[in-house]
Short mmCIF file of N, CA and C in Angstrom, two decimals:
data_model
loop_
_atom_site.label_atom_id
_atom_site.label_comp_id
_atom_site.label_asym_id
_atom_site.label_seq_id
_atom_site.Cartn_x
_atom_site.Cartn_y
_atom_site.Cartn_z
N MET A 9 -13.75 -23.79 43.24
CA MET A 9 -13.64 -24.48 41.57
C MET A 9 -13.80 -23.74 40.63
N LYS A 10 -15.12 -22.61 40.87
CA LYS A 10 -15.40 -21.85 39.80
C LYS A 10 -14.51 -20.68 39.32
N SER A 11 -13.92 -19.93 40.31
CA SER A 11 -12.86 -19.24 40.04
C SER A 11 -11.58 -20.11 39.83
N ARG A 12 -11.40 -21.15 39.71
CA ARG A 12 -10.30 -21.55 39.11
C ARG A 12 -10.18 -21.44 37.68
N VAL A 13 -11.61 -22.34 37.81
CA VAL A 13 -11.76 -22.40 35.97
C VAL A 13 -11.99 -21.35 35.29
N ALA A 14 -12.32 -19.81 35.85
CA ALA A 14 -12.20 -18.81 35.31
C ALA A 14 -10.70 -18.13 35.88
N LEU A 15 -10.42 -18.30 36.21
CA LEU A 15 -8.59 -17.79 36.29
C LEU A 15 -7.89 -18.08 35.37
N LEU A 16 -7.94 -20.20 34.91
CA LEU A 16 -7.56 -20.49 34.06
C LEU A 16 -7.79 -20.42 32.51
N THR A 17 -8.80 -20.25 32.61
CA THR A 17 -9.43 -19.62 31.14
C THR A 17 -9.24 -18.06 30.53
N ALA A 18 -8.95 -17.27 32.34
CA ALA A 18 -8.43 -15.70 31.77
C ALA A 18 -7.19 -16.39 31.20
N CYS A 19 -6.33 -16.61 31.70
CA CYS A 19 -5.39 -17.09 31.64
C CYS A 19 -4.54 -17.79 29.79
N LEU A 20 -5.20 -18.46 29.61
CA LEU A 20 -5.31 -19.62 28.70
C LEU A 20 -5.94 -18.56 26.86
N PHE A 21 -6.86 -17.45 27.25
CA PHE A 21 -7.23 -15.98 26.43
C PHE A 21 -6.04 -15.65 26.13
N ALA A 22 -5.38 -15.22 27.48
CA ALA A 22 -4.15 -14.17 27.37
C ALA A 22 -3.64 -14.77 27.04
N ALA A 23 -3.03 -15.61 27.10
CA ALA A 23 -2.18 -16.52 25.90
C ALA A 23 -2.08 -16.73 24.60
N TRP A 24 -3.37 -17.13 24.09
CA TRP A 24 -3.98 -16.89 23.23
C TRP A 24 -3.39 -15.55 22.54
N LEU A 25 -3.73 -14.53 23.11
CA LEU A 25 -3.95 -13.63 22.69
C LEU A 25 -2.64 -13.11 22.14
N ALA A 26 -1.51 -13.59 22.67
CA ALA A 26 -0.08 -13.04 22.83
C ALA A 26 1.22 -13.74 22.31
N SER A 27 -0.15 -14.50 21.18
CA SER A 27 1.03 -15.84 20.83
C SER A 27 1.11 -15.28 19.06
N PRO A 28 2.28 -15.73 18.63
CA PRO A 28 2.94 -15.68 17.53
C PRO A 28 2.42 -14.91 16.08
N ALA A 29 1.60 -15.64 16.23
CA ALA A 29 0.50 -15.53 14.43
C ALA A 29 -0.27 -14.28 14.83
N LEU A 30 -1.18 -14.11 15.76
CA LEU A 30 -1.06 -12.58 16.31
C LEU A 30 -0.81 -11.63 15.80
N ILE A 31 0.89 -11.91 16.27
CA ILE A 31 1.03 -10.32 15.76
C ILE A 31 1.61 -9.43 14.64
N PHE A 32 1.13 -11.06 13.85
CA PHE A 32 1.13 -10.53 12.09
C PHE A 32 -0.35 -9.56 11.55
N ALA A 33 -0.51 -8.62 11.54
CA ALA A 33 -1.33 -7.62 11.32
C ALA A 33 -1.26 -7.14 9.71
N GLN A 34 -2.54 -6.53 9.34
CA GLN A 34 -2.64 -6.49 7.96
C GLN A 34 -1.82 -5.12 7.73
N GLY A 35 -1.09 -5.33 6.66
CA GLY A 35 0.61 -4.23 5.80
C GLY A 35 1.87 -4.08 6.63
N ASP A 36 1.82 -5.78 7.59
CA ASP A 36 3.08 -6.25 8.02
C ASP A 36 3.62 -6.12 6.44
N GLY A 37 5.15 -5.35 7.15
CA GLY A 37 5.85 -5.62 5.44
C GLY A 37 6.17 -6.95 4.96
N ASP A 38 6.83 -8.00 6.19
CA ASP A 38 7.14 -9.21 6.04
C ASP A 38 6.11 -10.26 5.45
N VAL A 39 4.89 -10.11 6.28
CA VAL A 39 4.64 -10.71 5.45
C VAL A 39 4.22 -10.70 4.03
N GLU A 40 4.09 -9.32 3.49
CA GLU A 40 3.87 -8.54 2.43
C GLU A 40 4.89 -9.15 1.35
N ALA A 41 5.85 -9.14 1.85
CA ALA A 41 7.06 -9.38 0.85
C ALA A 41 7.18 -10.33 0.97
N LYS A 42 6.71 -11.67 1.93
CA LYS A 42 6.69 -13.25 1.32
C LYS A 42 5.18 -13.50 0.22
N PHE A 43 4.38 -12.71 0.51
CA PHE A 43 3.26 -13.08 -0.63
C PHE A 43 4.01 -12.46 -2.20
N VAL A 44 4.45 -11.60 -1.85
CA VAL A 44 5.34 -10.82 -3.16
C VAL A 44 5.60 -11.87 -3.55
N ALA A 45 6.64 -12.17 -2.81
CA ALA A 45 7.88 -13.42 -3.66
C ALA A 45 7.20 -14.26 -3.28
N MET A 46 6.93 -14.88 -3.36
CA MET A 46 5.48 -16.33 -3.55
C MET A 46 4.89 -15.99 -5.08
N LEU A 47 4.51 -14.99 -5.45
CA LEU A 47 3.87 -15.17 -7.07
C LEU A 47 4.50 -14.30 -8.01
N LYS A 48 5.52 -13.82 -7.65
CA LYS A 48 6.80 -13.44 -8.69
C LYS A 48 6.56 -14.77 -10.10
N ASN A 49 6.64 -14.16 -10.91
CA ASN A 49 7.04 -15.77 -11.66
C ASN A 49 6.59 -16.53 -11.55
N ALA A 50 4.99 -16.33 -10.75
CA ALA A 50 4.27 -18.00 -10.40
C ALA A 50 3.79 -18.54 -11.47
N THR A 51 3.78 -19.50 -10.80
CA THR A 51 2.55 -20.65 -11.44
C THR A 51 1.38 -21.73 -10.94
N LEU A 52 0.56 -20.76 -11.35
CA LEU A 52 -0.05 -21.61 -10.15
C LEU A 52 -1.19 -23.22 -10.55
N LYS A 53 -0.61 -23.88 -10.55
CA LYS A 53 -0.97 -24.91 -11.18
C LYS A 53 -1.67 -26.10 -9.94
N GLY A 54 -2.66 -26.84 -10.77
CA GLY A 54 -3.94 -27.66 -9.49
C GLY A 54 -5.27 -28.20 -10.11
N THR A 55 -6.21 -27.78 -9.43
CA THR A 55 -7.57 -27.93 -10.06
C THR A 55 -8.27 -27.92 -10.02
N TRP A 56 -9.69 -27.38 -10.55
CA TRP A 56 -11.02 -26.97 -10.04
C TRP A 56 -12.20 -27.31 -10.30
N ALA A 57 -13.27 -27.87 -9.87
CA ALA A 57 -14.41 -27.97 -9.98
C ALA A 57 -15.91 -27.09 -9.84
N PRO A 58 -16.55 -27.25 -10.22
CA PRO A 58 -17.81 -26.90 -11.08
C PRO A 58 -18.63 -26.80 -9.44
N VAL A 59 -19.11 -25.58 -9.07
CA VAL A 59 -20.12 -25.66 -8.31
C VAL A 59 -22.05 -24.88 -8.84
N ALA A 60 -22.99 -25.57 -8.80
CA ALA A 60 -23.67 -25.89 -8.68
C ALA A 60 -25.13 -26.22 -8.42
N GLY A 61 -26.38 -24.93 -7.92
CA GLY A 61 -27.15 -25.30 -7.17
C GLY A 61 -26.43 -26.46 -5.35
N GLY A 62 -25.35 -25.65 -5.62
CA GLY A 62 -25.03 -25.67 -4.05
C GLY A 62 -24.12 -27.17 -3.96
N LYS A 63 -23.69 -27.23 -4.83
CA LYS A 63 -23.01 -29.34 -4.78
C LYS A 63 -21.90 -28.82 -5.62
N LEU A 64 -20.68 -29.49 -5.57
CA LEU A 64 -19.40 -29.60 -5.90
C LEU A 64 -19.42 -30.49 -6.85
N GLY A 65 -19.08 -30.32 -8.29
CA GLY A 65 -18.99 -30.58 -9.67
C GLY A 65 -17.90 -31.85 -9.18
N SER A 66 -17.36 -32.76 -10.07
CA SER A 66 -16.28 -33.17 -10.08
C SER A 66 -15.54 -32.33 -10.30
N GLU A 67 -13.91 -32.68 -9.62
CA GLU A 67 -12.74 -31.93 -10.13
C GLU A 67 -12.69 -32.42 -11.29
N LYS A 68 -11.20 -31.12 -11.75
CA LYS A 68 -10.83 -31.07 -13.48
C LYS A 68 -9.93 -31.09 -12.90
N GLY A 69 -8.55 -31.44 -14.06
CA GLY A 69 -7.35 -31.06 -13.64
C GLY A 69 -7.21 -30.00 -14.78
N ASN A 70 -4.82 -30.39 -14.74
CA ASN A 70 -4.49 -29.25 -15.84
C ASN A 70 -5.01 -28.12 -15.05
N ASP A 71 -5.60 -27.53 -14.49
CA ASP A 71 -6.09 -25.53 -14.29
C ASP A 71 -4.35 -24.68 -14.27
N SER A 72 -4.31 -23.84 -14.82
CA SER A 72 -2.72 -23.35 -14.83
C SER A 72 -2.94 -21.94 -14.94
N TYR A 73 -1.81 -21.08 -14.41
CA TYR A 73 -2.46 -19.89 -14.06
C TYR A 73 -0.87 -19.25 -14.54
N GLN A 74 -0.30 -18.14 -14.97
CA GLN A 74 1.06 -17.66 -14.90
C GLN A 74 0.76 -16.34 -14.31
N ILE A 75 1.15 -16.15 -13.13
CA ILE A 75 1.32 -14.46 -12.16
C ILE A 75 2.62 -14.07 -12.68
N ALA A 76 2.90 -12.37 -13.62
CA ALA A 76 4.14 -12.22 -13.33
C ALA A 76 4.70 -11.72 -11.86
N ARG A 77 3.63 -10.74 -10.85
CA ARG A 77 3.76 -10.44 -9.82
C ARG A 77 2.50 -9.82 -8.84
N ALA A 78 2.78 -9.90 -8.07
CA ALA A 78 1.44 -9.10 -7.57
C ALA A 78 2.40 -7.78 -6.77
N GLU A 79 1.57 -6.43 -6.72
CA GLU A 79 2.12 -5.53 -6.36
C GLU A 79 0.95 -4.61 -5.15
N LYS A 80 1.57 -4.06 -4.78
CA LYS A 80 1.24 -3.47 -4.14
C LYS A 80 1.14 -1.47 -3.70
N SER A 81 0.42 -0.56 -4.26
CA SER A 81 0.62 0.71 -4.62
C SER A 81 0.73 1.53 -3.37
N ALA A 82 1.44 3.25 -3.45
CA ALA A 82 1.64 3.70 -2.37
C ALA A 82 0.59 3.97 -1.84
N GLU A 83 -1.29 3.92 -2.07
CA GLU A 83 -2.28 4.31 -1.69
C GLU A 83 -2.73 2.46 -1.26
N GLY A 84 -2.10 2.11 -0.91
CA GLY A 84 -2.58 0.48 -0.30
C GLY A 84 -3.57 -0.32 -0.98
N LYS A 85 -3.60 -0.03 -2.59
CA LYS A 85 -4.29 -0.64 -3.22
C LYS A 85 -3.93 -2.08 -4.35
N TRP A 86 -3.83 -2.87 -4.56
CA TRP A 86 -2.82 -4.63 -4.83
C TRP A 86 -3.82 -4.44 -6.30
N SER A 87 -3.17 -5.34 -7.10
CA SER A 87 -3.16 -6.10 -8.03
C SER A 87 -2.44 -6.93 -8.17
N VAL A 88 -2.49 -7.86 -8.91
CA VAL A 88 -2.14 -9.85 -9.51
C VAL A 88 -2.09 -9.28 -10.76
N VAL A 89 -0.62 -9.13 -11.51
CA VAL A 89 -1.02 -8.53 -13.28
C VAL A 89 -1.18 -10.65 -13.53
N SER A 90 -1.49 -10.95 -14.35
CA SER A 90 -1.51 -12.31 -14.63
C SER A 90 -1.01 -12.02 -16.02
N VAL A 91 -0.38 -13.45 -16.58
CA VAL A 91 0.57 -13.45 -17.96
C VAL A 91 -0.86 -14.35 -18.66
N PHE A 92 -0.94 -13.93 -20.22
CA PHE A 92 -1.61 -14.23 -21.44
C PHE A 92 -0.72 -14.43 -22.28
N LYS A 93 -0.79 -15.76 -22.71
CA LYS A 93 -0.60 -15.78 -24.27
C LYS A 93 -1.49 -15.39 -25.77
N LEU A 94 -1.24 -14.46 -26.38
CA LEU A 94 -1.86 -14.79 -27.51
C LEU A 94 -1.66 -14.53 -28.20
N GLY A 95 -1.62 -16.11 -29.20
CA GLY A 95 -0.67 -16.59 -30.88
C GLY A 95 0.88 -15.96 -29.74
N ASP A 96 1.39 -15.65 -30.49
CA ASP A 96 2.83 -15.34 -30.41
C ASP A 96 3.24 -14.38 -29.75
N ARG A 97 2.49 -13.09 -29.07
CA ARG A 97 2.02 -12.57 -27.66
C ARG A 97 2.05 -12.67 -26.48
N THR A 98 2.74 -12.37 -25.17
CA THR A 98 3.01 -12.14 -24.40
C THR A 98 1.87 -11.06 -23.66
N ILE A 99 0.90 -10.88 -22.91
CA ILE A 99 0.22 -10.21 -22.50
C ILE A 99 0.26 -10.18 -20.48
N GLU A 100 0.99 -9.20 -20.56
CA GLU A 100 0.65 -9.09 -18.77
C GLU A 100 -1.09 -8.32 -18.25
N PHE A 101 -1.70 -8.92 -17.68
CA PHE A 101 -2.92 -8.21 -17.47
C PHE A 101 -2.60 -7.72 -15.83
N PRO A 102 -3.02 -6.74 -15.57
CA PRO A 102 -2.99 -6.53 -13.56
C PRO A 102 -4.33 -6.68 -13.79
N ILE A 103 -4.51 -7.17 -12.44
CA ILE A 103 -6.29 -7.35 -11.62
C ILE A 103 -6.73 -6.80 -10.92
N PRO A 104 -7.21 -5.77 -10.25
CA PRO A 104 -7.10 -5.00 -9.34
C PRO A 104 -7.45 -6.18 -8.38
N CYS A 105 -7.26 -5.92 -6.94
CA CYS A 105 -8.04 -6.57 -5.85
C CYS A 105 -7.22 -6.02 -4.45
N GLN A 106 -8.26 -6.61 -3.49
CA GLN A 106 -7.05 -6.83 -2.15
C GLN A 106 -6.74 -7.58 -1.97
N VAL A 107 -5.88 -7.47 -0.93
CA VAL A 107 -5.51 -8.89 0.01
C VAL A 107 -5.36 -8.55 1.08
N LYS A 108 -5.87 -9.61 2.10
CA LYS A 108 -6.17 -9.17 3.39
C LYS A 108 -4.97 -10.30 4.54
N PHE A 109 -4.94 -10.02 5.87
CA PHE A 109 -3.41 -11.57 6.13
C PHE A 109 -4.64 -12.09 7.44
N ALA A 110 -4.17 -13.40 7.43
CA ALA A 110 -4.65 -13.60 8.47
C ALA A 110 -3.68 -15.03 9.13
N GLY A 111 -2.63 -13.77 10.14
CA GLY A 111 -1.43 -14.41 10.02
C GLY A 111 -0.96 -13.96 9.19
N ASP A 112 0.09 -15.36 8.68
CA ASP A 112 1.06 -15.76 7.73
C ASP A 112 0.10 -15.64 6.29
N THR A 113 -0.94 -15.88 6.68
CA THR A 113 -2.11 -16.48 4.80
C THR A 113 -2.54 -15.46 3.98
N ALA A 114 -2.00 -15.06 2.87
CA ALA A 114 -2.71 -13.74 2.50
C ALA A 114 -3.99 -13.98 1.75
N ILE A 115 -5.42 -13.75 1.61
CA ILE A 115 -6.08 -13.35 0.76
C ILE A 115 -6.71 -12.85 0.17
N LEU A 116 -6.47 -12.98 -0.80
CA LEU A 116 -7.02 -12.50 -1.95
C LEU A 116 -8.31 -12.28 -2.42
N ILE A 117 -8.87 -11.10 -2.42
CA ILE A 117 -10.35 -11.13 -2.71
C ILE A 117 -10.71 -10.62 -4.06
N LEU A 118 -11.49 -10.74 -5.00
CA LEU A 118 -11.90 -9.81 -6.29
C LEU A 118 -13.47 -9.48 -5.45
N ASP A 119 -13.96 -8.52 -6.08
CA ASP A 119 -15.26 -8.01 -5.60
C ASP A 119 -15.67 -7.49 -7.18
N ASN A 120 -16.04 -7.99 -8.50
CA ASN A 120 -16.84 -7.78 -9.25
C ASN A 120 -15.97 -7.14 -9.99
N VAL A 121 -14.87 -7.92 -10.71
CA VAL A 121 -13.94 -7.08 -11.46
C VAL A 121 -14.18 -8.33 -12.67
N LYS A 122 -13.27 -7.45 -13.72
CA LYS A 122 -13.94 -7.92 -15.01
C LYS A 122 -12.44 -8.60 -15.16
N ALA A 123 -11.90 -9.71 -15.28
CA ALA A 123 -10.82 -10.31 -15.70
C ALA A 123 -10.98 -11.40 -16.77
N GLY A 124 -10.04 -10.86 -18.31
CA GLY A 124 -10.15 -11.66 -18.82
C GLY A 124 -11.12 -11.15 -19.97
N PRO A 125 -11.38 -11.74 -21.43
CA PRO A 125 -12.62 -11.68 -22.21
C PRO A 125 -13.96 -11.69 -21.94
N GLY A 126 -14.29 -11.09 -22.67
CA GLY A 126 -16.25 -10.82 -22.47
C GLY A 126 -16.38 -10.05 -21.93
N ALA A 127 -18.21 -9.70 -21.61
CA ALA A 127 -18.10 -8.91 -20.34
C ALA A 127 -18.28 -9.05 -19.11
N ALA A 128 -17.76 -10.39 -18.74
CA ALA A 128 -18.68 -11.00 -17.36
C ALA A 128 -17.52 -10.24 -15.97
N GLN A 129 -18.41 -9.84 -15.27
CA GLN A 129 -17.32 -9.69 -14.02
C GLN A 129 -17.38 -10.45 -13.33
N TRP A 130 -15.88 -10.72 -12.35
CA TRP A 130 -16.08 -12.11 -11.23
C TRP A 130 -15.70 -11.70 -10.38
N SER A 131 -15.73 -12.60 -9.31
CA SER A 131 -15.88 -12.21 -7.84
C SER A 131 -15.01 -13.59 -7.50
N ALA A 132 -14.43 -13.16 -6.37
CA ALA A 132 -13.26 -14.55 -5.55
C ALA A 132 -13.48 -14.40 -4.59
N ARG A 133 -13.02 -15.72 -4.11
CA ARG A 133 -11.93 -14.90 -2.65
C ARG A 133 -10.57 -16.63 -2.57
N VAL A 134 -9.44 -15.99 -2.24
CA VAL A 134 -8.44 -17.30 -2.84
C VAL A 134 -7.66 -16.70 -1.54
N MET A 135 -7.17 -18.19 -0.46
CA MET A 135 -6.04 -17.91 0.24
C MET A 135 -4.60 -18.58 -0.33
N PHE A 136 -3.62 -17.81 0.06
CA PHE A 136 -2.27 -18.28 -0.15
C PHE A 136 -1.78 -18.90 0.70
N HIS A 137 -0.71 -19.55 1.44
CA HIS A 137 0.00 -20.10 1.72
C HIS A 137 0.81 -21.19 1.86
N ASP A 138 2.53 -20.97 1.91
CA ASP A 138 3.17 -22.04 1.64
C ASP A 138 3.79 -22.56 0.36
N ASP A 139 3.32 -21.68 -0.04
CA ASP A 139 3.47 -22.25 -2.60
C ASP A 139 1.93 -23.42 -2.20
N VAL A 140 0.63 -22.69 -1.83
CA VAL A 140 -0.36 -23.33 -2.14
C VAL A 140 -1.46 -22.52 -1.92
N TYR A 141 -2.06 -22.77 -3.08
CA TYR A 141 -3.71 -22.03 -3.39
C TYR A 141 -4.62 -22.93 -2.93
N ALA A 142 -5.80 -22.03 -2.09
CA ALA A 142 -7.36 -22.36 -2.37
C ALA A 142 -8.01 -21.36 -2.62
N GLY A 143 -9.14 -21.85 -3.12
CA GLY A 143 -10.25 -20.89 -3.14
C GLY A 143 -11.84 -20.75 -4.10
N ARG A 144 -12.50 -20.12 -4.14
CA ARG A 144 -13.71 -20.25 -4.41
C ARG A 144 -14.03 -18.49 -5.21
N TRP A 145 -14.63 -18.89 -6.49
CA TRP A 145 -14.55 -18.14 -8.26
C TRP A 145 -15.87 -17.87 -8.45
N TRP A 146 -15.81 -17.12 -8.65
CA TRP A 146 -17.98 -17.03 -8.99
C TRP A 146 -18.08 -16.35 -10.28
N GLU A 147 -19.25 -15.94 -11.40
CA GLU A 147 -19.28 -14.93 -11.86
C GLU A 147 -20.14 -14.10 -11.51
N THR A 148 -19.47 -12.61 -10.43
CA THR A 148 -20.29 -11.74 -9.79
C THR A 148 -22.35 -12.11 -10.45
N ALA A 149 -23.06 -11.78 -11.53
CA ALA A 149 -24.50 -12.31 -11.99
C ALA A 149 -24.60 -13.69 -11.40
N ASN A 150 -23.88 -14.43 -11.62
CA ASN A 150 -24.77 -15.75 -11.45
C ASN A 150 -23.70 -16.48 -10.61
N LYS A 151 -24.60 -16.88 -9.43
CA LYS A 151 -23.39 -17.57 -8.83
C LYS A 151 -23.50 -18.84 -8.97
N GLU A 152 -24.13 -19.28 -9.72
CA GLU A 152 -24.16 -20.72 -10.22
C GLU A 152 -23.38 -21.49 -11.22
N HIS A 153 -22.39 -20.64 -12.18
CA HIS A 153 -21.12 -20.29 -12.87
C HIS A 153 -20.36 -19.88 -12.06
N GLY A 154 -19.38 -20.84 -11.20
CA GLY A 154 -18.02 -20.90 -10.78
C GLY A 154 -17.78 -21.79 -10.29
N GLY A 155 -16.23 -21.88 -9.14
CA GLY A 155 -16.15 -23.02 -8.69
C GLY A 155 -15.04 -23.37 -7.56
N THR A 156 -14.18 -24.24 -7.10
CA THR A 156 -13.10 -24.13 -6.67
C THR A 156 -12.42 -24.71 -7.27
N ILE A 157 -11.18 -23.89 -6.20
CA ILE A 157 -9.63 -23.82 -7.48
C ILE A 157 -8.72 -24.25 -5.95
N ASN A 158 -7.80 -25.30 -6.13
CA ASN A 158 -6.99 -25.22 -5.68
C ASN A 158 -5.65 -26.03 -6.28
N GLY A 159 -4.59 -25.82 -5.15
CA GLY A 159 -3.29 -26.18 -6.64
C GLY A 159 -1.85 -25.94 -5.17
N THR A 160 -0.40 -26.36 -6.06
CA THR A 160 0.63 -25.26 -5.52
C THR A 160 1.04 -24.35 -6.15
N ILE A 161 2.30 -23.38 -6.00
CA ILE A 161 2.98 -22.76 -6.66
C ILE A 161 4.35 -22.56 -7.09
N THR A 162 5.06 -22.60 -7.99
CA THR A 162 5.42 -23.20 -8.33
C THR A 162 6.51 -21.53 -8.87
N ARG A 163 7.97 -20.75 -9.05
CA ARG A 163 8.03 -19.76 -9.75
C ARG A 163 9.85 -20.16 -10.64
N ALA A 164 9.42 -19.75 -11.40
CA ALA A 164 10.43 -20.22 -12.93
C ALA A 164 11.86 -18.76 -12.27
N GLU A 165 12.78 -19.64 -12.12
CA GLU A 165 14.40 -18.52 -12.53
C GLU A 165 14.26 -17.50 -13.81
N LYS A 166 15.15 -16.32 -13.07
CA LYS A 166 14.69 -15.34 -14.32
C LYS A 166 15.99 -14.39 -13.96
#
C-alpha cells in the first residue's frame, strides 16, 4: 500500500511539473508582450485602503493611475511610464522597477524608488493578470504610511 501511495505521489508531482502554467519562465516573450500590451495607454482604476498598525483601514474609491507604457531595456531592466497632469501640461514619468512573472501573472516590484513630488522613497508589490491589478505599497522609511490597491485596467484607443 505504501509503495502505491509513493508511486501515485510521484506521478502527481511529475504531472504538476509538466503543467502548462510552469512553461512560462522569466523573460518569456509572449508573457512579457501581453504585460506590455496590457499597460499600453492604460488606466488603472480601483480602490485603496490604508494599512496601519497591522490593520487594514476603510477602503477608499476613485483611485486612478494613467500609464503610457511599460518598457524593458536591452539590459533587462523595466520601467513603467506614468502620465501626470500638471496644470495644462501632460508629463510622462518613467518609474524604474523590476517585473517578475509567476506563470502568466506579472508582479511589479518597486524597492526604494522616488516616484512623484517630495523626497519620499516608495516600495510596492503589485500583481497584474487579465486586466486586474492588486497589491501593497508603502513609504520605504515608514511602513505605517502605505496601503493596499486593487482595481481594473482599461486601455484608451490611440
